[in-house]
Coordinates of C-alpha atoms and ligand atoms in Angstrom, one line a residue:
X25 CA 165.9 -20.0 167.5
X26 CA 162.2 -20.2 167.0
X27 CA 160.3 -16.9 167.6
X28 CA 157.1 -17.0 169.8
X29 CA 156.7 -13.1 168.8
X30 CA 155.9 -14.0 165.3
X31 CA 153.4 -16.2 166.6
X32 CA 151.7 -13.8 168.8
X33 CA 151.6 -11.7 165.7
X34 CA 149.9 -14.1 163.3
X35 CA 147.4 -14.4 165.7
X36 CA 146.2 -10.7 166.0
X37 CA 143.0 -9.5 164.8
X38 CA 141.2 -6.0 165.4
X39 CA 137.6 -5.7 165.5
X40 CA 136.5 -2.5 163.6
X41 CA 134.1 -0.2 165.0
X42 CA 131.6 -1.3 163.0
X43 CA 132.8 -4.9 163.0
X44 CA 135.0 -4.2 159.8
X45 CA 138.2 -6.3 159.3
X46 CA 140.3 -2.9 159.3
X47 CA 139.7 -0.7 162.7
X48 CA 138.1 2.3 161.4
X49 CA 141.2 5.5 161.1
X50 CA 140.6 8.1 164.1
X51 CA 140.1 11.1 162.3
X52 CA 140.9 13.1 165.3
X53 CA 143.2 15.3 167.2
X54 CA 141.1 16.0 170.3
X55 CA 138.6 13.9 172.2
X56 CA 135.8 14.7 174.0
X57 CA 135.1 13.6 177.9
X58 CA 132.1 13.4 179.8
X59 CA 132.6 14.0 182.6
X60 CA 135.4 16.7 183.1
X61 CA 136.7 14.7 186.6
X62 CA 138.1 12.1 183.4
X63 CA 139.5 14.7 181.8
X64 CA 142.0 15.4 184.8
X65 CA 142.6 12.0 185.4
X66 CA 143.7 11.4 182.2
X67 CA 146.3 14.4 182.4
X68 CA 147.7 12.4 185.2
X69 CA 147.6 9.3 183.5
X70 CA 144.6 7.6 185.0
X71 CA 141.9 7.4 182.5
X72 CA 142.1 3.7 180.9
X73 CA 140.4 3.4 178.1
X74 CA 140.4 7.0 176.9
X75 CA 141.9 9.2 174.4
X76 CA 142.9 13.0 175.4
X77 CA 144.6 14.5 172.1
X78 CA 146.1 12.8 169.4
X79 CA 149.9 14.0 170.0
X80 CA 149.1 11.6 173.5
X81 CA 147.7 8.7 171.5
X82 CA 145.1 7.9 169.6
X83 CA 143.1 4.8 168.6
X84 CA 144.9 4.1 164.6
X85 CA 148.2 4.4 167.0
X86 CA 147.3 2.2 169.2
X87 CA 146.5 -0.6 167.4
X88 CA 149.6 -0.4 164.9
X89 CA 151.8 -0.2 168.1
X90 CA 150.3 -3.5 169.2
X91 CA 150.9 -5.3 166.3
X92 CA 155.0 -3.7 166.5
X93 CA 155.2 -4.7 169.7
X94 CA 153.6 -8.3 168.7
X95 CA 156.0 -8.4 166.1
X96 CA 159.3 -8.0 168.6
X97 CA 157.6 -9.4 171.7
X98 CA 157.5 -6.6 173.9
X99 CA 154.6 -5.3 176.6
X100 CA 154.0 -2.6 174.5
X101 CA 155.1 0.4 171.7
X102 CA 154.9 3.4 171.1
X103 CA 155.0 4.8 167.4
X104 CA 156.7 7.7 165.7
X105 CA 157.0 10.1 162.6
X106 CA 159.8 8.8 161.4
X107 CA 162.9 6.6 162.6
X108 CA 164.9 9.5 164.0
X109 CA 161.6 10.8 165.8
X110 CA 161.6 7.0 168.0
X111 CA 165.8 6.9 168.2
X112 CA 165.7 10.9 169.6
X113 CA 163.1 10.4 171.6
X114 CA 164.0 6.9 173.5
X115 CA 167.4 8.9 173.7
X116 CA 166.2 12.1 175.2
X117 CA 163.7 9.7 177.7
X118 CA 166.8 8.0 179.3
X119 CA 169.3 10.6 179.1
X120 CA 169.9 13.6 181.3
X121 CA 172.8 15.8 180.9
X122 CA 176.8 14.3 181.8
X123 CA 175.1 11.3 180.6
X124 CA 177.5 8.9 178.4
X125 CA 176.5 6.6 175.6
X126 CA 178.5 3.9 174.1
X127 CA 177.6 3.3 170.5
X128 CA 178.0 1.0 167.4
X129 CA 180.2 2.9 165.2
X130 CA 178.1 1.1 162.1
X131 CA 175.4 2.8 162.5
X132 CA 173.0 4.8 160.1
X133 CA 174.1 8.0 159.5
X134 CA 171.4 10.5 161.0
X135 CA 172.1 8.4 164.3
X136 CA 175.6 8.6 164.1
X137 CA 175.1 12.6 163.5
X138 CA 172.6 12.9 166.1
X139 CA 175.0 11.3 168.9
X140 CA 178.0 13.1 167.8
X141 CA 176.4 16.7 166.7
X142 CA 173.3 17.2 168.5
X143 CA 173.3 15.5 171.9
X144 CA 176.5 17.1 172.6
X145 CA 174.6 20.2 172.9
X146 CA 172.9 18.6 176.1
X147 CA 176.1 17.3 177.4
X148 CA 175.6 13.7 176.7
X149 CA 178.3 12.2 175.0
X150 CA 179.3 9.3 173.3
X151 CA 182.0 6.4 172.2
X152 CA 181.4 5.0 169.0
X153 CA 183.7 1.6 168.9
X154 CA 183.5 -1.8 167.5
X155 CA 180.6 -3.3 168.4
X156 CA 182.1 -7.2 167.3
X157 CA 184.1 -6.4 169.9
X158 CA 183.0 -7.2 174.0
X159 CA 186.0 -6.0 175.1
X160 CA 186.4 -2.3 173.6
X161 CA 183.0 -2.3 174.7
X162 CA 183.5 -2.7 177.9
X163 CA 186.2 -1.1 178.2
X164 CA 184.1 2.4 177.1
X165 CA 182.1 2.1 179.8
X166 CA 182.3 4.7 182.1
X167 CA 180.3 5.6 185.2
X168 CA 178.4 7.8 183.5
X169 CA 176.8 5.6 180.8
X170 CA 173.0 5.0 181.0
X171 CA 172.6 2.8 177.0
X172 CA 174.9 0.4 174.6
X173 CA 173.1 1.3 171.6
X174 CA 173.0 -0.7 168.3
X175 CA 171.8 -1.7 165.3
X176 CA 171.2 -5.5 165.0
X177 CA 172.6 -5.7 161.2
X178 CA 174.7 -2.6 160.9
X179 CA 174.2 0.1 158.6
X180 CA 176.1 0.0 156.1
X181 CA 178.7 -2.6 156.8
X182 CA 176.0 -5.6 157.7
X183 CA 178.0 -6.4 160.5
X184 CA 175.7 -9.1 163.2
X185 CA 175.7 -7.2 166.7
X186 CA 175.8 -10.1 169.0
X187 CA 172.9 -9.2 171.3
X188 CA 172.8 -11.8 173.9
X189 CA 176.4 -10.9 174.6
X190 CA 175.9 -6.8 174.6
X191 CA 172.6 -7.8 177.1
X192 CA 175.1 -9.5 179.5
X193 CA 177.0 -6.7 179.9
X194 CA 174.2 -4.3 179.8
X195 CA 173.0 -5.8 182.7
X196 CA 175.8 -6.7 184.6
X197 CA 176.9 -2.0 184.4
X198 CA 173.0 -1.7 184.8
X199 CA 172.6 -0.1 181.4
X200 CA 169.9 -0.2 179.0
X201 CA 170.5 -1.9 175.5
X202 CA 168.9 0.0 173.3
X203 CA 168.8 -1.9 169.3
X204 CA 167.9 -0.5 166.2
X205 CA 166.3 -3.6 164.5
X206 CA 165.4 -2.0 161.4
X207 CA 167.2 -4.3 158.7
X208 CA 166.0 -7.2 160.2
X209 CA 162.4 -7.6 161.5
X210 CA 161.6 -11.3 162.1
X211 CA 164.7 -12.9 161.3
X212 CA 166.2 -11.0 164.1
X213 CA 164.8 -10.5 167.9
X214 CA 166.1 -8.1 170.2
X215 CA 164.2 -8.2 173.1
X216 CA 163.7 -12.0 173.1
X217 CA 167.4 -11.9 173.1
X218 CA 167.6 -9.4 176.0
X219 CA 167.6 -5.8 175.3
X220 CA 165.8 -3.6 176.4
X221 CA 163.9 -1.4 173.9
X222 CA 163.8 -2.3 170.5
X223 CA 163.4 0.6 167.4
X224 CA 163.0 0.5 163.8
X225 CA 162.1 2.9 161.2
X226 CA 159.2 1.6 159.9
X227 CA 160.2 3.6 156.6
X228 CA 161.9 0.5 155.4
X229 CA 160.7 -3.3 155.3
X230 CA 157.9 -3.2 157.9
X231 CA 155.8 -0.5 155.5
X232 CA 157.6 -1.9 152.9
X233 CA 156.2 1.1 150.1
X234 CA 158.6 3.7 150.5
X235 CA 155.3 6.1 150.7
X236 CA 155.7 7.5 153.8
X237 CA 158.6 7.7 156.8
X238 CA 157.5 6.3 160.3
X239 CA 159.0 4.9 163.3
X240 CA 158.9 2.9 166.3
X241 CA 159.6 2.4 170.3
X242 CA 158.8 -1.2 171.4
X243 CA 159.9 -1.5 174.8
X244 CA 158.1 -2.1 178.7
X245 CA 154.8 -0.2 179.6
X246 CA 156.8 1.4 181.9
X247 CA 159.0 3.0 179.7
X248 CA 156.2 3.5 176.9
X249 CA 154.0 5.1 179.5
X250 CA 157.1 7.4 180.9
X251 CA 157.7 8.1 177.0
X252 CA 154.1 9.4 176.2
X253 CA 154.1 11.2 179.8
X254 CA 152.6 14.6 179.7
X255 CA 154.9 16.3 182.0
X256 CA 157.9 14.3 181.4
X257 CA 157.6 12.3 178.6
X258 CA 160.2 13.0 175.2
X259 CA 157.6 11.5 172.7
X260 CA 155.1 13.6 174.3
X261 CA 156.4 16.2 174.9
X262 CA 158.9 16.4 171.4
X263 CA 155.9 16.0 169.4
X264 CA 156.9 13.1 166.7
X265 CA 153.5 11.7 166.5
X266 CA 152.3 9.8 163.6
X267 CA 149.0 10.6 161.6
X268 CA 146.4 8.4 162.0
X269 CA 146.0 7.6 158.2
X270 CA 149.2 6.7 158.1
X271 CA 149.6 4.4 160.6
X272 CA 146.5 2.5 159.6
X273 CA 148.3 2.1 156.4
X274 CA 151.2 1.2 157.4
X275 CA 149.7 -1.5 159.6
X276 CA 148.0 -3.1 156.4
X277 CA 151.1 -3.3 154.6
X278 CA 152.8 -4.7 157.6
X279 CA 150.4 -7.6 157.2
X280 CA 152.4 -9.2 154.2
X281 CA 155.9 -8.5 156.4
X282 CA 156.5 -12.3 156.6
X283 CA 156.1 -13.3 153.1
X284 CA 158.2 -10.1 152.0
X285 CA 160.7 -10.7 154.5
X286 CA 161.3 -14.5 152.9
X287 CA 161.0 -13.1 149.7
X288 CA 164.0 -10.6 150.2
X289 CA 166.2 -12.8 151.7
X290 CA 165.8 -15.3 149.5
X291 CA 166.4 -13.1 146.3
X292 CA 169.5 -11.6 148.4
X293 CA 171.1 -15.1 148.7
X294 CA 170.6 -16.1 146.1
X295 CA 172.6 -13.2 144.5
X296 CA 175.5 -12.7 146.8
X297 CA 176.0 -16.4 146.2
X298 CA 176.2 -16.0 142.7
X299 CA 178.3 -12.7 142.7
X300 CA 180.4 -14.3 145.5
X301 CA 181.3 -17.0 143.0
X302 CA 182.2 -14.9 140.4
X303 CA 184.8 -13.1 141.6
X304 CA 183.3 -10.3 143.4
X305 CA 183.7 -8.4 146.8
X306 CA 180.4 -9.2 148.6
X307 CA 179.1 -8.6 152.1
X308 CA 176.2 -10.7 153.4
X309 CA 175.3 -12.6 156.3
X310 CA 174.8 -15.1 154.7
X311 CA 177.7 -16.1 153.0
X312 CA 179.8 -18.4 155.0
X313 CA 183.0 -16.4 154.8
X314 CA 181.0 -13.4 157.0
X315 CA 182.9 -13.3 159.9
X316 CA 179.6 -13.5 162.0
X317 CA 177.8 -16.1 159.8
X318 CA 177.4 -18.0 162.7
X319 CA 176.3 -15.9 165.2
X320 CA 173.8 -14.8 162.9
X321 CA 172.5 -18.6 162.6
X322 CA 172.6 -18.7 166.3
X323 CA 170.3 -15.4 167.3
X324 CA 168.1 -15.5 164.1
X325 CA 164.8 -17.1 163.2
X326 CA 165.4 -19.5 160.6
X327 CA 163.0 -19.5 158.2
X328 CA 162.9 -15.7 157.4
X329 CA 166.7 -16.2 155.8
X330 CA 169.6 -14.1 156.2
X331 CA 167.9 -10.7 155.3
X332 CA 167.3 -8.5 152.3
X333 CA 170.6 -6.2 152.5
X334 CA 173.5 -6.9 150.5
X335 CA 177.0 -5.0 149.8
X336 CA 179.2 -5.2 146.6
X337 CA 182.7 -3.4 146.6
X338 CA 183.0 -1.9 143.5
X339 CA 186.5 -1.0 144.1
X340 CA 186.3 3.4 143.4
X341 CA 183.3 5.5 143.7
X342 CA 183.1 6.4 140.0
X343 CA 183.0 2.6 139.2
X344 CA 180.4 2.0 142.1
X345 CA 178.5 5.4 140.2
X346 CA 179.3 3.8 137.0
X347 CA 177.5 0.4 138.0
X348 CA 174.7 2.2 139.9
X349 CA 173.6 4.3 136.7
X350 CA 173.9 1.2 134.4
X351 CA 171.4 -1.0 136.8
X352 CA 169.0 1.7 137.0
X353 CA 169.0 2.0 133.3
X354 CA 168.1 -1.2 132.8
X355 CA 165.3 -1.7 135.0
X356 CA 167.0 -3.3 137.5
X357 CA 166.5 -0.9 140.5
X358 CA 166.2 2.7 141.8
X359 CA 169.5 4.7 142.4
X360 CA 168.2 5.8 145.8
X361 CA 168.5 5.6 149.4
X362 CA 166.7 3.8 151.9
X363 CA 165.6 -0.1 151.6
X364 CA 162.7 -2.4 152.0
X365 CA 160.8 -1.6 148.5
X366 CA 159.7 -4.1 146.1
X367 CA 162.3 -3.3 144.0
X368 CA 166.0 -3.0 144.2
X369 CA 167.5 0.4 145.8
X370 CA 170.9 0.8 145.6
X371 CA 173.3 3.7 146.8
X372 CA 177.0 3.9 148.2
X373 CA 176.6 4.8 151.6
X374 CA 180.4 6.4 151.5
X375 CA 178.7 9.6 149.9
X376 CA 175.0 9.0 150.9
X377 CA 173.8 7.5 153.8
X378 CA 176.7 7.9 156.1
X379 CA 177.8 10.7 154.7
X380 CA 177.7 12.4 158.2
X381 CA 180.7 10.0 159.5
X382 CA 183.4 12.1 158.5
X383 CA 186.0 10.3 156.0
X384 CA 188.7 9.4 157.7
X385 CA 186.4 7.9 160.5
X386 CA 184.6 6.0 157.5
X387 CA 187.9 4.5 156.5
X388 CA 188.9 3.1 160.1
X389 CA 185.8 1.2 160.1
X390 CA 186.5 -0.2 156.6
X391 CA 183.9 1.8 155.0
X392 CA 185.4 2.0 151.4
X393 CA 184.1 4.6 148.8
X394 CA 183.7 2.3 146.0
X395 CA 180.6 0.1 148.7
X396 CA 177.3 -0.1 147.2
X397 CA 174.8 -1.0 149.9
X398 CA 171.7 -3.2 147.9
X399 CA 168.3 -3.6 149.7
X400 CA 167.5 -6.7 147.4
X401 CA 163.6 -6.4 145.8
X402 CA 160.7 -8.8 145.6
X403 CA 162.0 -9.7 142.3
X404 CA 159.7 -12.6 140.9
X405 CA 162.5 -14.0 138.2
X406 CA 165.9 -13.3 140.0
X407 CA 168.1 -15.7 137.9
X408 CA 166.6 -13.2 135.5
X409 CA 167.8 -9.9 137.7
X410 CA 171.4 -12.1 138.1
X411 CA 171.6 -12.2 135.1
X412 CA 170.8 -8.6 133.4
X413 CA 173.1 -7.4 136.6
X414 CA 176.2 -9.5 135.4
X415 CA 176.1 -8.0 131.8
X416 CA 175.9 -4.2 133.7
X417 CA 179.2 -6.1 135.6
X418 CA 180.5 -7.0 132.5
X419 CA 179.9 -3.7 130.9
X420 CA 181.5 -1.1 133.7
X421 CA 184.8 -3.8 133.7
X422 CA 184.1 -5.3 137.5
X423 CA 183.5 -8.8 135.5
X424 CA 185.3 -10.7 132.6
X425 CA 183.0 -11.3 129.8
Ligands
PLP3 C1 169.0 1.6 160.4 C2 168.2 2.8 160.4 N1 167.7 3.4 161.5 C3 167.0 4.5 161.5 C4 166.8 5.2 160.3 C5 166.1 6.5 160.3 O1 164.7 6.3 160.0 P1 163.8 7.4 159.3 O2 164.4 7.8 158.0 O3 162.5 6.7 159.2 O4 163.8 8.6 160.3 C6 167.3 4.7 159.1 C7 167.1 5.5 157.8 O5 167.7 5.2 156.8 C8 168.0 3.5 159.1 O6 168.6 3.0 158.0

């Protein structure tokens, strides 16, 4: 599949205030009007062109949302404090109480807690199944369900949701597909393959610095402008706004996505070939023995590779420690959660990252203890990074010398 988003994207440019090549940052919260008759109208929604207060919208937000929503091909976006702060709040926007959600049950953690923990409180509820599998997801339906929710490469198994398919029956029960696209921005499309509203947590590869934690809604100016609504609207109105510094930052950085995005897929097949070969237990998209290899091939855009997240089963949690310790030692990546950095990041999401999906629940869904979940670096040399990694193999006893 060729992406015309991508395109849409190269071609952006913003005109600074003062014709620089970066927008100047609005350093404000509050804007002033004059004439107080615009004021009104902007409560209601009605002033174009204008800015009210900063928790509303403000200039620095405005332009990084319309290079996100460039980026997925969507009418528009809305951005967020973090991750969580666009996943609550496109949750809260759709769904009243009795509501029903049916949910990937690969998903990251904090969503996975949210759904099960928190909305509950509200009375919406949800079923977590298989998402591989059309029927069981059709089969949770109930006439109370308002959103299939997903991630497009789950979290932390990597399996490939199969969005064209989960779109068909989203709109055949009149539901809104809602995908997490945050492991896969440009290889992967959601919205060009028909859902709905598309989120990431810009925290990851799209800032691509680990410096700062930042989110996204890209989705219909319809449901942007109902999200931002004064009277009614969850981003609004729960108040996970992004600073304006921040979100000019993150919108340089997100100018060297593509290259980064090749970069970490190509250092990520590189080594799950090479582990594959040798013996080892490895999960990636992009090994032909994934069981959705193909699909992947079929919904993604080809030349940004099979992504930058790898898994390695290490067998038992104190090997999979073992291993982790030994590669940070050696220079070879950061013992640490989240993904997208230059360098390596590794952690086993058994005890970390999904730590909120109870054991026996992590089991079912074949999440061992012994997993280590990789988000591959930008590593220059990686025959060089193989190759220190297969001595820490050798070392902990997960490879023959
Ligand atoms: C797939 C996915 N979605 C959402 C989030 C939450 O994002 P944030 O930490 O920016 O709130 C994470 C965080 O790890 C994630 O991995």
């Amino acid at each position: 599949m060729k992406n015309k988003a991508t395109k849409k994207l190269q071609d952006l440019q913003h005109f600074g205030e003062f014709g620089g090549v970066n927008p100047s940052i609005s350093d404000s919260s509050t804007y002033t009007f004059m004439a107080a008759k615009t004021m009104m109208d902007s409560f209601e929604g009605h002033a174009e062109g204008c800015y009210l207060y900063s928790r509303h919208s403000s200039p620095s937000n405005l332009y990084l949302g319309e290079a996100l929503a460039a980026l997925e091909g969507t009418e528009t976006a809305n951005v967020a404090a973090s991750g969580m702060g666009a996943i609550t709040a496109t949750i809260l926007q759709i769904c009243s109480a009795n509501d029903h959600i049916v949910c990937s049950r690969t998903v990251y953690g904090g969503t996975y807690a949210f759904l099960k923990n928190f909305a509950p409180k509200f009375n919406i509820h949800t079923s977590f199944v298989d998402i591989t599998s059309m029927e069981k997801i059709e089969a949770a339906i109930t006439k109370n369900t308002k959103i299939i929710f997903c991630e497009s490469i789950s979290n932390p198994l990597l399996e490939v949701a199969n969005i064209p398919a989960l779109a068909k029956l989203a709109k055949k029960y009149n539901l809104i597909l809602v995908v997490d696209n945050t492991f896969s921005p440009l290889s992967i499309s959601p919205k060009l393959l028909g859902a709905d509203v598309v989120i990431h947590s810009l925290t990851k590869f799209i800032n691509g610095t680990s410096d700062t934690v930042a989110g996204v809604i890209c989705g219909t100016q319809e449901f942007i402008n109902s999200l931002r609504d004064v009277h009614i609207g969850a981003s609004m109105l729960l108040g996970s706004v992004m600073d304006s510094l921040r979100s000019a930052s993150v919108l340089k950085n997100m100018r060297t996505l593509p290259i980064r995005m090749k970069k970490h897929s190509e250092n990520a097949l590189y080594l799950a070939q090479k582990l594959k070969a040798d013996g080892l237990k490895i999960i990636y998209p992009g090994l032909k023995k994934h069981p959705q290899h193909e699909l992947f091939k079929e919904i993604s855009n080809p030349e940004y590779g099979f992504g930058g997240m790898m898994a390695l089963n290490a067998g038992t949690l104190a090997k999979a420690d073992e291993l982790m310790e030994l590669m940070q030692q050696k220079g070879l990546g950061y013992l640490a959660v989240s993904l997208g950095f230059y360098k390596t990041l590794f952690n086993a999401p058994g005890t970390g990252t999904s730590s909120e999906i109870p054991e026996d629940e992590q089991k079912q869904m074949g999440l061992s203890e012994g997993l280590i979940r990789f988000s591959i670096g930008l590593d220059n040399d990686i025959a060089h990074t193989y190759n220190e990694m297969k001595k820490c193999l050798i070392n902990v006893g997960l490879l023959k010398a």
